[in-house]
Amino acid sequence: SQSFEYNYGDFIPVLRPFLRGYLNRCHDLKTRRMKVFEDNFVQERKKVMAQTGEIRCAMDHILEAERKGEINHDNVL
């Protein structure tokens, strides 16, 4: 898979226009996937925890660590 830090177009100039579009699409897809995960899973688990106070799954442990400041939101995602 193509890393966002390492761009083959830097070494093979003829690939630059193709890779730029490809990397933009990869970044957009990653952003959309993370938004779906955030909205449909992370936020839903936070609501359940707020209502019940129970920790019932691994995600709840991760969210509790975020609440305590042990990890940040990027670590959660």
Coordinates of C-alpha atoms in Angstrom, one line a residue:
S1 CA 0.0 0.0 0.0
Q2 CA 1.1 3.6 -0.7
S3 CA 2.2 5.5 2.4
F4 CA 1.3 9.2 2.6
E5 CA 4.8 10.0 3.8
Y6 CA 6.6 8.3 0.9
N7 CA 5.5 9.4 -2.6
Y8 CA 6.9 7.4 -5.6
G9 CA 6.1 10.5 -7.7
D10 CA 9.1 12.2 -6.0
F11 CA 11.4 9.7 -7.7
I12 CA 9.5 8.9 -10.9
P13 CA 8.2 12.3 -12.1
V14 CA 5.9 10.8 -14.8
L15 CA 3.9 9.2 -12.1
R16 CA 3.2 12.4 -10.2
P17 CA -0.2 13.3 -11.7
F18 CA -1.5 9.8 -11.3
L19 CA -0.2 9.4 -7.8
R20 CA -1.5 12.8 -6.6
G21 CA -5.1 11.8 -7.6
Y22 CA -4.7 8.3 -6.1
L23 CA -3.3 9.6 -2.8
N24 CA -6.1 12.2 -2.6
R25 CA -8.7 9.4 -3.2
C26 CA -7.0 7.3 -0.5
H27 CA -7.0 10.2 2.0
D28 CA -10.7 10.9 1.2
L29 CA -11.6 7.3 1.7
K30 CA -9.7 7.1 5.0
T31 CA -11.5 10.2 6.2
R32 CA -14.9 8.9 5.2
R33 CA -14.2 5.6 6.9
M34 CA -13.1 7.2 10.1
K35 CA -16.2 9.4 10.1
V36 CA -18.5 6.4 9.8
F37 CA -16.6 4.6 12.6
E38 CA -16.7 7.8 14.8
D39 CA -20.4 8.4 14.2
N40 CA -21.8 4.9 14.2
F41 CA -19.6 3.2 16.8
V42 CA -17.5 5.5 19.0
Q43 CA -20.3 8.0 19.7
E44 CA -22.9 5.3 20.2
R45 CA -20.7 3.5 22.8
K46 CA -20.1 6.9 24.5
K47 CA -23.9 7.3 24.8
V48 CA -24.4 3.9 26.2
M49 CA -21.6 4.4 28.7
A50 CA -23.1 7.8 29.7
Q51 CA -26.5 6.2 30.3
T52 CA -25.4 3.0 32.1
G53 CA -21.9 3.7 33.4
E54 CA -21.1 0.1 32.6
I55 CA -18.0 -1.0 30.7
R56 CA -19.1 -4.0 28.6
C57 CA -16.7 -4.3 25.7
A58 CA -13.1 -3.6 24.7
M59 CA -14.2 -0.3 23.1
D60 CA -15.6 0.8 26.4
H61 CA -12.2 0.3 28.1
I62 CA -10.6 2.3 25.3
L63 CA -13.1 5.1 25.8
E64 CA -12.6 5.1 29.5
A65 CA -8.9 5.5 29.0
E66 CA -9.6 8.5 26.8
R67 CA -12.0 10.0 29.4
K68 CA -9.2 9.6 32.0
G69 CA -6.7 11.4 29.7
E70 CA -4.5 8.3 29.3
I71 CA -4.9 8.3 25.5
N72 CA -6.1 10.9 23.0
H73 CA -9.0 10.7 20.5
D74 CA -6.6 9.7 17.6
N75 CA -5.5 6.8 19.7
V76 CA -9.2 5.8 20.1
L77 CA -9.8 5.8 16.3

